[in-house]
mmCIF file of C-alpha atoms and ligand atoms in Angstrom:
data_model
loop_
_atom_site.group_PDB
_atom_site.id
_atom_site.type_symbol
_atom_site.label_atom_id
_atom_site.label_comp_id
_atom_site.label_asym_id
_atom_site.label_seq_id
_atom_site.Cartn_x
_atom_site.Cartn_y
_atom_site.Cartn_z
ATOM 1 C CA MET A 1 -8.023 -105.861 32.776
ATOM 2 C CA ALA A 2 -8.575 -102.324 31.426
ATOM 3 C CA THR A 3 -5.554 -100.227 30.497
ATOM 4 C CA ALA A 4 -7.215 -97.909 27.959
ATOM 5 C CA THR A 5 -6.642 -94.637 29.776
ATOM 6 C CA TRP A 6 -3.206 -95.341 31.179
ATOM 7 C CA THR A 7 -0.150 -93.530 29.822
ATOM 8 C CA ARG A 8 1.905 -92.785 32.946
ATOM 9 C CA ARG A 9 5.371 -94.193 33.435
ATOM 10 C CA HIS A 10 5.689 -92.941 37.024
ATOM 11 C CA VAL A 11 3.238 -92.374 39.878
ATOM 12 C CA LEU A 12 4.739 -89.666 42.076
ATOM 13 C CA SER A 13 1.787 -87.491 43.065
ATOM 14 C CA LEU A 14 -1.979 -87.372 42.604
ATOM 15 C CA GLU A 15 -2.035 -83.640 41.954
ATOM 16 C CA ASP A 16 -2.551 -83.956 38.199
ATOM 17 C CA PHE A 17 -4.556 -87.176 38.121
ATOM 18 C CA THR A 18 -7.650 -87.099 35.917
ATOM 19 C CA SER A 19 -11.037 -88.664 36.731
ATOM 20 C CA ALA A 20 -10.454 -91.230 33.994
ATOM 21 C CA GLU A 21 -7.163 -92.289 35.583
ATOM 22 C CA TYR A 22 -8.782 -92.719 38.990
ATOM 23 C CA ASP A 23 -11.518 -94.842 37.440
ATOM 24 C CA THR A 24 -9.012 -96.963 35.537
ATOM 25 C CA ILE A 25 -7.207 -97.710 38.802
ATOM 26 C CA LEU A 26 -10.434 -98.487 40.659
ATOM 27 C CA GLN A 27 -11.663 -100.843 37.937
ATOM 28 C CA THR A 28 -8.285 -102.561 37.600
ATOM 29 C CA ALA A 29 -8.122 -102.949 41.388
ATOM 30 C CA ALA A 30 -11.583 -104.562 41.318
ATOM 31 C CA SER A 31 -10.252 -107.100 38.773
ATOM 32 C CA CYS A 32 -7.201 -107.707 40.969
ATOM 33 C CA ARG A 33 -9.437 -108.240 43.992
ATOM 34 C CA GLU A 34 -11.232 -110.913 41.987
ATOM 35 C CA VAL A 35 -7.879 -112.602 41.299
ATOM 36 C CA LEU A 36 -7.128 -112.518 45.023
ATOM 37 C CA SER A 37 -10.421 -114.297 45.781
ATOM 38 C CA ARG A 38 -9.513 -117.289 43.595
ATOM 39 C CA ARG A 39 -8.024 -120.509 44.849
ATOM 40 C CA THR A 40 -4.839 -119.762 42.917
ATOM 41 C CA LYS A 41 -4.280 -116.121 43.755
ATOM 42 C CA LYS A 42 -1.731 -115.431 41.067
ATOM 43 C CA VAL A 43 -1.634 -114.299 37.427
ATOM 44 C CA PRO A 44 1.346 -114.249 35.043
ATOM 45 C CA ALA A 45 0.862 -110.562 34.072
ATOM 46 C CA LEU A 46 4.348 -109.352 35.083
ATOM 47 C CA GLN A 47 6.266 -112.590 34.643
ATOM 48 C CA GLY A 48 9.957 -111.881 34.156
ATOM 49 C CA GLN A 49 9.713 -108.293 35.381
ATOM 50 C CA VAL A 50 11.648 -107.074 38.385
ATOM 51 C CA VAL A 51 10.123 -104.833 41.039
ATOM 52 C CA ALA A 52 12.649 -103.268 43.422
ATOM 53 C CA ASN A 53 11.235 -102.238 46.792
ATOM 54 C CA MET A 54 13.472 -99.456 48.049
ATOM 55 C CA PHE A 55 12.349 -98.399 51.496
ATOM 56 C CA PHE A 56 14.778 -95.938 53.028
ATOM 57 C CA GLU A 57 12.344 -95.434 55.940
ATOM 58 C CA PRO A 58 10.564 -97.992 58.165
ATOM 59 C CA SER A 59 7.313 -99.486 56.908
ATOM 60 C CA THR A 60 5.169 -102.509 57.709
ATOM 61 C CA ARG A 61 1.995 -102.271 55.647
ATOM 62 C CA THR A 62 3.158 -100.467 52.550
ATOM 63 C CA ARG A 63 6.284 -102.502 52.002
ATOM 64 C CA SER A 64 4.663 -105.894 52.609
ATOM 65 C CA SER A 65 1.686 -105.014 50.492
ATOM 66 C CA PHE A 66 3.795 -103.890 47.505
ATOM 67 C CA GLU A 67 5.836 -107.060 47.816
ATOM 68 C CA LEU A 68 2.782 -109.300 47.904
ATOM 69 C CA ALA A 69 1.176 -107.358 45.037
ATOM 70 C CA ALA A 70 4.276 -107.852 42.856
ATOM 71 C CA LYS A 71 4.368 -111.571 43.698
ATOM 72 C CA ARG A 72 0.681 -112.042 42.899
ATOM 73 C CA LEU A 73 1.465 -110.647 39.434
ATOM 74 C CA SER A 74 4.402 -113.095 39.123
ATOM 75 C CA ALA A 75 7.080 -110.380 39.131
ATOM 76 C CA ASP A 76 10.421 -110.990 40.837
ATOM 77 C CA THR A 77 11.090 -108.704 43.786
ATOM 78 C CA LEU A 78 14.219 -107.156 45.224
ATOM 79 C CA ASN A 79 14.041 -105.849 48.758
ATOM 80 C CA PHE A 80 16.285 -103.192 50.049
ATOM 81 C CA ALA A 81 16.739 -102.311 53.714
ATOM 82 C CA PRO A 82 18.891 -99.263 54.500
ATOM 83 C CA GLY A 83 20.434 -100.760 57.654
ATOM 84 C CA THR A 84 22.040 -103.635 55.758
ATOM 85 C CA SER A 85 22.761 -101.920 52.442
ATOM 86 C CA SER A 86 25.745 -100.072 50.963
ATOM 87 C CA LEU A 87 24.105 -96.813 52.050
ATOM 88 C CA THR A 88 25.914 -97.416 55.320
ATOM 89 C CA LYS A 89 29.151 -97.316 53.271
ATOM 90 C CA GLY A 90 28.255 -93.915 51.844
ATOM 91 C CA GLU A 91 26.649 -94.892 48.535
ATOM 92 C CA THR A 92 24.293 -92.195 47.279
ATOM 93 C CA ILE A 93 20.617 -92.926 46.694
ATOM 94 C CA LEU A 94 20.960 -92.334 42.955
ATOM 95 C CA ASP A 95 23.813 -94.841 42.826
ATOM 96 C CA THR A 96 21.684 -97.355 44.701
ATOM 97 C CA ALA A 97 18.942 -96.832 42.102
ATOM 98 C CA LYS A 98 21.462 -97.289 39.271
ATOM 99 C CA THR A 99 22.635 -100.534 40.863
ATOM 100 C CA TYR A 100 19.098 -101.894 40.732
ATOM 101 C CA LEU A 101 18.771 -100.599 37.170
ATOM 102 C CA ALA A 102 21.874 -102.558 36.181
ATOM 103 C CA MET A 103 20.272 -105.682 37.659
ATOM 104 C CA GLY A 104 17.308 -105.189 35.383
ATOM 105 C CA ALA A 105 14.725 -103.540 37.639
ATOM 106 C CA ASP A 106 11.624 -102.587 35.643
ATOM 107 C CA MET A 107 9.908 -100.697 38.458
ATOM 108 C CA MET A 108 11.145 -99.136 41.674
ATOM 109 C CA VAL A 109 8.893 -98.554 44.658
ATOM 110 C CA ILE A 110 10.484 -95.827 46.737
ATOM 111 C CA ARG A 111 9.923 -94.537 50.262
ATOM 112 C CA HIS A 112 12.156 -91.870 51.740
ATOM 113 C CA ARG A 113 11.988 -89.433 54.631
ATOM 114 C CA GLU A 114 12.825 -86.519 52.338
ATOM 115 C CA ALA A 115 10.156 -85.118 50.019
ATOM 116 C CA GLY A 116 11.176 -85.290 46.355
ATOM 117 C CA VAL A 117 13.467 -88.347 46.392
ATOM 118 C CA PRO A 118 11.193 -90.541 44.175
ATOM 119 C CA HIS A 119 10.881 -87.585 41.795
ATOM 120 C CA ALA A 120 14.655 -87.153 41.636
ATOM 121 C CA ILE A 121 15.140 -90.846 40.849
ATOM 122 C CA ALA A 122 12.404 -90.713 38.182
ATOM 123 C CA THR A 123 14.110 -87.717 36.565
ATOM 124 C CA GLU A 124 17.416 -89.558 36.521
ATOM 125 C CA MET A 125 15.847 -92.709 35.048
ATOM 126 C CA ASP A 126 14.245 -90.620 32.284
ATOM 127 C CA ARG A 127 17.482 -88.756 31.652
ATOM 128 C CA LEU A 128 19.223 -92.097 31.188
ATOM 129 C CA GLN A 129 16.446 -93.017 28.730
ATOM 130 C CA THR A 130 15.464 -96.094 30.675
ATOM 131 C CA ASN A 131 11.977 -97.501 30.716
ATOM 132 C CA VAL A 132 11.938 -97.808 34.517
ATOM 133 C CA GLY A 133 8.737 -96.766 36.293
ATOM 134 C CA ILE A 134 8.976 -95.094 39.707
ATOM 135 C CA LEU A 135 6.260 -95.410 42.318
ATOM 136 C CA ASN A 136 6.252 -93.048 45.267
ATOM 137 C CA ALA A 137 5.517 -95.102 48.400
ATOM 138 C CA GLY A 138 5.695 -92.042 50.671
ATOM 139 C CA ASP A 139 8.180 -89.151 50.505
ATOM 140 C CA GLY A 140 8.603 -87.027 53.620
ATOM 141 C CA GLN A 141 5.530 -84.926 54.232
ATOM 142 C CA HIS A 142 4.783 -84.671 50.517
ATOM 143 C CA GLU A 143 2.638 -87.523 49.146
ATOM 144 C CA HIS A 144 1.677 -91.159 49.506
ATOM 145 C CA PRO A 145 -0.355 -91.859 46.357
ATOM 146 C CA SER A 146 -0.931 -95.607 46.791
ATOM 147 C CA GLN A 147 -2.352 -95.034 50.291
ATOM 148 C CA ALA A 148 -4.860 -92.462 49.009
ATOM 149 C CA LEU A 149 -5.798 -94.777 46.128
ATOM 150 C CA LEU A 150 -6.423 -97.693 48.473
ATOM 151 C CA ASP A 151 -8.519 -95.414 50.681
ATOM 152 C CA LEU A 152 -10.495 -94.395 47.593
ATOM 153 C CA PHE A 153 -10.932 -98.024 46.552
ATOM 154 C CA THR A 154 -12.078 -98.985 50.067
ATOM 155 C CA ILE A 155 -14.804 -96.344 50.262
ATOM 156 C CA THR A 156 -16.014 -96.513 46.665
ATOM 157 C CA SER A 157 -16.193 -100.336 46.940
ATOM 158 C CA LEU A 158 -18.406 -99.917 49.978
ATOM 159 C CA LEU A 159 -20.796 -97.851 47.868
ATOM 160 C CA ASP A 160 -20.684 -100.145 44.820
ATOM 161 C CA PHE A 161 -18.635 -103.309 45.222
ATOM 162 C CA GLU A 162 -18.772 -104.410 41.572
ATOM 163 C CA TYR A 163 -18.202 -101.041 39.990
ATOM 164 C CA PRO A 164 -16.210 -98.728 42.287
ATOM 165 C CA ARG A 165 -15.775 -95.304 40.642
ATOM 166 C CA LEU A 166 -14.826 -91.768 41.588
ATOM 167 C CA LYS A 167 -18.207 -90.140 41.120
ATOM 168 C CA LEU A 168 -19.835 -92.289 43.808
ATOM 169 C CA LEU A 169 -18.369 -89.799 46.277
ATOM 170 C CA ALA A 170 -19.707 -86.674 44.555
ATOM 171 C CA ASP A 171 -22.291 -85.841 47.227
ATOM 172 C CA LYS A 172 -20.412 -87.199 50.244
ATOM 173 C CA LYS A 173 -18.846 -85.346 53.137
ATOM 174 C CA ILE A 174 -15.444 -86.566 54.272
ATOM 175 C CA ALA A 175 -13.647 -85.335 57.398
ATOM 176 C CA ILE A 176 -9.863 -85.670 57.655
ATOM 177 C CA VAL A 177 -8.922 -85.221 61.298
ATOM 178 C CA GLY A 178 -5.623 -84.802 63.101
ATOM 179 C CA ASP A 179 -2.024 -84.170 62.178
ATOM 180 C CA ILE A 180 -2.597 -82.839 58.666
ATOM 181 C CA VAL A 181 0.530 -80.738 58.434
ATOM 182 C CA HIS A 182 2.924 -83.682 58.802
ATOM 183 C CA SER A 183 0.833 -86.074 56.750
ATOM 184 C CA ARG A 184 1.678 -87.192 53.226
ATOM 185 C CA VAL A 185 -1.428 -89.399 53.435
ATOM 186 C CA ALA A 186 -3.613 -86.310 53.933
ATOM 187 C CA ARG A 187 -1.958 -84.448 51.062
ATOM 188 C CA SER A 188 -2.559 -87.291 48.585
ATOM 189 C CA ASN A 189 -6.083 -87.876 49.888
ATOM 190 C CA ILE A 190 -6.950 -84.209 49.492
ATOM 191 C CA TRP A 191 -6.201 -84.509 45.765
ATOM 192 C CA SER A 192 -8.160 -87.715 45.192
ATOM 193 C CA LEU A 193 -11.143 -86.948 47.418
ATOM 194 C CA THR A 194 -11.642 -83.402 46.155
ATOM 195 C CA ALA A 195 -11.352 -84.774 42.598
ATOM 196 C CA SER A 196 -14.463 -86.844 43.240
ATOM 197 C CA GLY A 197 -16.534 -83.757 44.012
ATOM 198 C CA ALA A 198 -16.857 -84.710 47.686
ATOM 199 C CA GLU A 199 -16.750 -82.010 50.350
ATOM 200 C CA VAL A 200 -13.500 -82.489 52.239
ATOM 201 C CA HIS A 201 -13.267 -80.989 55.747
ATOM 202 C CA LEU A 202 -9.926 -80.815 57.528
ATOM 203 C CA ALA A 203 -9.942 -80.557 61.328
ATOM 204 C CA GLY A 204 -7.270 -80.345 64.001
ATOM 205 C CA PRO A 205 -5.450 -77.865 66.222
ATOM 206 C CA PRO A 206 -4.144 -74.739 64.418
ATOM 207 C CA THR A 207 -0.559 -75.955 64.908
ATOM 208 C CA LEU A 208 -1.357 -79.115 62.914
ATOM 209 C CA VAL A 209 -3.908 -77.656 60.467
ATOM 210 C CA PRO A 210 -2.470 -74.290 59.466
ATOM 211 C CA GLN A 211 -4.624 -71.758 57.644
ATOM 212 C CA GLU A 212 -2.304 -71.898 54.624
ATOM 213 C CA PHE A 213 -3.558 -75.406 53.989
ATOM 214 C CA THR A 214 -6.522 -74.233 51.932
ATOM 215 C CA GLU A 215 -3.972 -72.771 49.552
ATOM 216 C CA TYR A 216 -2.540 -76.236 49.096
ATOM 217 C CA VAL A 217 -5.367 -76.915 46.714
ATOM 218 C CA GLN A 218 -6.479 -73.448 45.732
ATOM 219 C CA GLY A 219 -3.047 -71.940 45.289
ATOM 220 C CA THR A 220 -1.239 -74.757 43.544
ATOM 221 C CA GLY A 221 -1.009 -74.295 39.816
ATOM 222 C CA ASP A 222 -3.564 -72.617 37.664
ATOM 223 C CA GLN A 223 -7.052 -73.791 38.620
ATOM 224 C CA ALA A 224 -8.224 -73.284 35.059
ATOM 225 C CA GLU A 225 -5.551 -75.677 33.826
ATOM 226 C CA SER A 226 -6.090 -78.225 36.579
ATOM 227 C CA PRO A 227 -7.732 -81.442 35.347
ATOM 228 C CA ILE A 228 -10.175 -81.025 38.253
ATOM 229 C CA PRO A 229 -11.520 -77.495 38.746
ATOM 230 C CA ASN A 230 -13.599 -76.340 41.752
ATOM 231 C CA ARG A 231 -12.261 -78.581 44.468
ATOM 232 C CA ARG A 232 -14.218 -78.254 47.739
ATOM 233 C CA LEU A 233 -11.910 -78.054 50.761
ATOM 234 C CA PHE A 234 -12.788 -76.598 54.193
ATOM 235 C CA LEU A 235 -10.747 -76.089 57.329
ATOM 236 C CA HIS A 236 -11.776 -76.193 61.015
ATOM 237 C CA TRP A 237 -9.967 -75.864 64.323
ATOM 238 C CA ASP A 238 -12.840 -77.543 66.168
ATOM 239 C CA ILE A 239 -13.788 -81.076 65.331
ATOM 240 C CA GLU A 240 -17.580 -80.697 65.576
ATOM 241 C CA PRO A 241 -18.297 -78.805 62.310
ATOM 242 C CA ALA A 242 -16.086 -81.244 60.418
ATOM 243 C CA LEU A 243 -17.915 -84.286 61.806
ATOM 244 C CA LYS A 244 -21.427 -82.882 61.395
ATOM 245 C CA ASP A 245 -23.238 -85.232 58.945
ATOM 246 C CA ALA A 246 -19.938 -86.674 57.727
ATOM 247 C CA ASP A 247 -20.180 -89.920 55.733
ATOM 248 C CA PHE A 248 -16.530 -90.845 56.252
ATOM 249 C CA ILE A 249 -13.931 -89.879 58.835
ATOM 250 C CA MET A 250 -10.285 -90.304 58.059
ATOM 251 C CA THR A 251 -8.208 -90.026 61.186
ATOM 252 C CA LEU A 252 -4.432 -89.696 61.057
ATOM 253 C CA ARG A 253 -1.600 -90.726 63.309
ATOM 254 C CA LEU A 254 0.096 -88.006 65.307
ATOM 255 C CA GLN A 255 3.513 -88.112 63.646
ATOM 256 C CA LYS A 256 5.676 -87.738 66.708
ATOM 257 C CA GLU A 257 8.851 -88.408 64.711
ATOM 258 C CA ARG A 258 8.114 -85.436 62.448
ATOM 259 C CA MET A 259 7.226 -82.972 65.189
ATOM 260 C CA THR A 260 10.171 -80.693 65.585
ATOM 261 C CA ALA A 261 8.450 -78.149 67.840
ATOM 262 C CA HIS A 262 6.146 -78.730 70.778
ATOM 263 C CA LEU A 263 2.951 -78.443 68.811
ATOM 264 C CA LEU A 264 0.638 -80.107 71.320
ATOM 265 C CA PRO A 265 -0.129 -79.581 75.012
ATOM 266 C CA SER A 266 -0.547 -83.310 75.831
ATOM 267 C CA LEU A 267 -1.809 -86.459 74.144
ATOM 268 C CA ARG A 268 -4.633 -86.643 76.684
ATOM 269 C CA GLU A 269 -5.829 -83.161 75.854
ATOM 270 C CA TYR A 270 -5.499 -83.900 72.161
ATOM 271 C CA HIS A 271 -7.737 -86.951 72.550
ATOM 272 C CA GLN A 272 -10.266 -84.903 74.494
ATOM 273 C CA ARG A 273 -10.522 -82.252 71.792
ATOM 274 C CA TYR A 274 -9.931 -84.187 68.571
ATOM 275 C CA GLY A 275 -10.089 -87.908 69.327
ATOM 276 C CA ILE A 276 -12.702 -89.989 67.486
ATOM 277 C CA THR A 277 -14.995 -91.443 70.129
ATOM 278 C CA ARG A 278 -18.368 -93.177 70.111
ATOM 279 C CA ASP A 279 -19.947 -90.014 71.493
ATOM 280 C CA ARG A 280 -18.620 -87.862 68.663
ATOM 281 C CA LEU A 281 -19.958 -90.285 66.053
ATOM 282 C CA LYS A 282 -23.462 -89.105 66.997
ATOM 283 C CA LEU A 283 -22.702 -85.906 65.095
ATOM 284 C CA CYS A 284 -22.070 -87.809 61.890
ATOM 285 C CA HIS A 285 -24.298 -89.369 59.255
ATOM 286 C CA PRO A 286 -25.813 -92.557 60.774
ATOM 287 C CA GLY A 287 -23.873 -94.881 58.469
ATOM 288 C CA VAL A 288 -20.525 -93.173 59.086
ATOM 289 C CA LYS A 289 -17.332 -95.199 58.566
ATOM 290 C CA ILE A 290 -13.865 -94.555 59.926
ATOM 291 C CA LEU A 291 -10.544 -94.928 58.104
ATOM 292 C CA HIS A 292 -7.005 -94.785 59.463
ATOM 293 C CA PRO A 293 -3.869 -95.461 57.372
ATOM 294 C CA GLY A 294 -2.079 -97.056 60.331
ATOM 295 C CA PRO A 295 -0.044 -97.368 62.399
ATOM 296 C CA VAL A 296 -2.521 -96.217 65.070
ATOM 297 C CA ASN A 297 -1.747 -94.620 68.435
ATOM 298 C CA ARG A 298 -4.581 -96.371 70.266
ATOM 299 C CA GLY A 299 -6.534 -94.045 72.534
ATOM 300 C CA VAL A 300 -4.992 -90.897 71.003
ATOM 301 C CA GLU A 301 -6.490 -90.198 67.566
ATOM 302 C CA ILE A 302 -9.222 -92.820 68.011
ATOM 303 C CA SER A 303 -10.555 -94.698 71.021
ATOM 304 C CA SER A 304 -9.191 -98.203 71.163
ATOM 305 C CA GLU A 305 -12.528 -100.026 71.233
ATOM 306 C CA LEU A 306 -13.895 -98.015 68.269
ATOM 307 C CA MET A 307 -10.879 -98.939 66.198
ATOM 308 C CA ASP A 308 -11.808 -102.618 66.623
ATOM 309 C CA ASP A 309 -15.545 -102.169 66.003
ATOM 310 C CA PRO A 310 -16.340 -103.562 62.524
ATOM 311 C CA GLN A 311 -19.587 -101.595 62.388
ATOM 312 C CA PHE A 312 -17.585 -98.378 62.028
ATOM 313 C CA SER A 313 -13.964 -99.196 61.357
ATOM 314 C CA LEU A 314 -12.660 -99.836 57.823
ATOM 315 C CA ILE A 315 -9.068 -100.229 58.987
ATOM 316 C CA SER A 316 -8.664 -103.901 58.136
ATOM 317 C CA GLN A 317 -10.480 -103.444 54.784
ATOM 318 C CA GLN A 318 -7.958 -100.710 53.980
ATOM 319 C CA VAL A 319 -5.098 -103.140 54.495
ATOM 320 C CA THR A 320 -6.809 -105.768 52.333
ATOM 321 C CA SER A 321 -7.566 -103.191 49.604
ATOM 322 C CA GLY A 322 -3.895 -102.210 49.626
ATOM 323 C CA VAL A 323 -2.791 -105.391 47.899
ATOM 324 C CA ALA A 324 -5.392 -105.123 45.087
ATOM 325 C CA VAL A 325 -4.675 -101.421 44.507
ATOM 326 C CA ARG A 326 -0.906 -101.916 44.433
ATOM 327 C CA MET A 327 -1.368 -104.829 42.023
ATOM 328 C CA ALA A 328 -3.411 -102.470 39.838
ATOM 329 C CA LEU A 329 -0.685 -99.805 39.909
ATOM 330 C CA LEU A 330 2.117 -102.259 39.129
ATOM 331 C CA TYR A 331 0.023 -103.876 36.425
ATOM 332 C CA LEU A 332 -0.864 -100.578 34.741
ATOM 333 C CA MET A 333 2.686 -99.264 34.938
ATOM 334 C CA GLY A 334 4.263 -102.584 33.980
ATOM 335 C CA SER A 335 2.048 -103.784 31.157
ATOM 336 C CA GLY A 336 3.535 -102.837 27.866
ATOM 337 C CA LYS A 337 7.089 -103.129 29.191
ATOM 338 C CA SER A 338 7.690 -106.763 28.361
HETATM 339 C C1 LIG B 1 1.533 -93.792 56.740
HETATM 340 C C2 LIG B 1 2.867 -93.336 56.244
HETATM 341 O O1 LIG B 1 3.882 -93.964 56.471
HETATM 342 O O2 LIG B 1 2.856 -92.316 55.590
HETATM 343 N N1 LIG B 1 1.435 -95.146 56.979
HETATM 344 C C3 LIG B 1 1.220 -96.002 55.948
HETATM 345 O O3 LIG B 1 1.843 -95.946 54.913
HETATM 346 N N2 LIG B 1 0.222 -96.889 56.101
HETATM 347 C C4 LIG B 1 0.992 -92.974 57.797
HETATM 348 C C5 LIG B 1 1.760 -92.845 59.072
HETATM 349 O O4 LIG B 1 2.921 -93.173 59.166
HETATM 350 O O5 LIG B 1 1.140 -92.325 60.009
#
């Protein structure tokens, strides 16, 4: 498996990822997918290493897929659940991380409802001069890098199964529809998809797709210093211009738990204006495919029958890709440690 262009200890955000890093992940994930197709779906790559899954927020897909990925690489896993842990006795998150460090954790996969928690733990691990790698598995509304990478792997594999790579998306149009403002998945995907050269179109009601969002890419950091200049990001408050000739649609869950104000009239009206339906697909490129990170509110962001239609929906491929991509991340971060 290729590790040539990998130097990162932590994966916290995709903002500063280079094209070479994306391609290294995609190629390594393709090798991992091959491992997963064998009769014995396991390699000894991380034997003896400890991966601590620290999910301070509920998760089905991400947590299970990191756990399976670690096991397929022969790492030992520690699973932490906030309800049954010493957090309920008042232990701080940094102390929890230090406890796992003392047990010999080599990597920590962290999800937390507050943005910046994985970063804070990574800073502390570096300050203590440990070798521990931190993987952000979703922090508040900030980022969810492994989700965006598995989305990237899913769509580039569709275009070239053997050799998925970033540039395959250079002339594609991708619509991201729905609750962008509360979505860490959207924020990470904006970095990876615009890095490919694709045109990325955001669509949703103004309360969920605020005008300032274009500045998310254009205003962050110095464009000249960014590893990826000239990102192409567009914003719409109607869904039609975003869907017109789109090759891929990424629809997002309405994050009811993160909505502090009443940002929507009703779910029915939302579906009428922004829901992905068979009728709306007529606007898109004929071969259009639909992604959704899950969990899905059936009949809200996407019609229920479309979600289950394998001609259009990539949702189950996304889940399958998740294991290979998370194996690739753990492998790249973990190789060289032991
Ligand atoms: C997402 C998350 O938790 O950020 N889900 C996931 O990881 N597959 C998206 C969501 O919760 O809507």
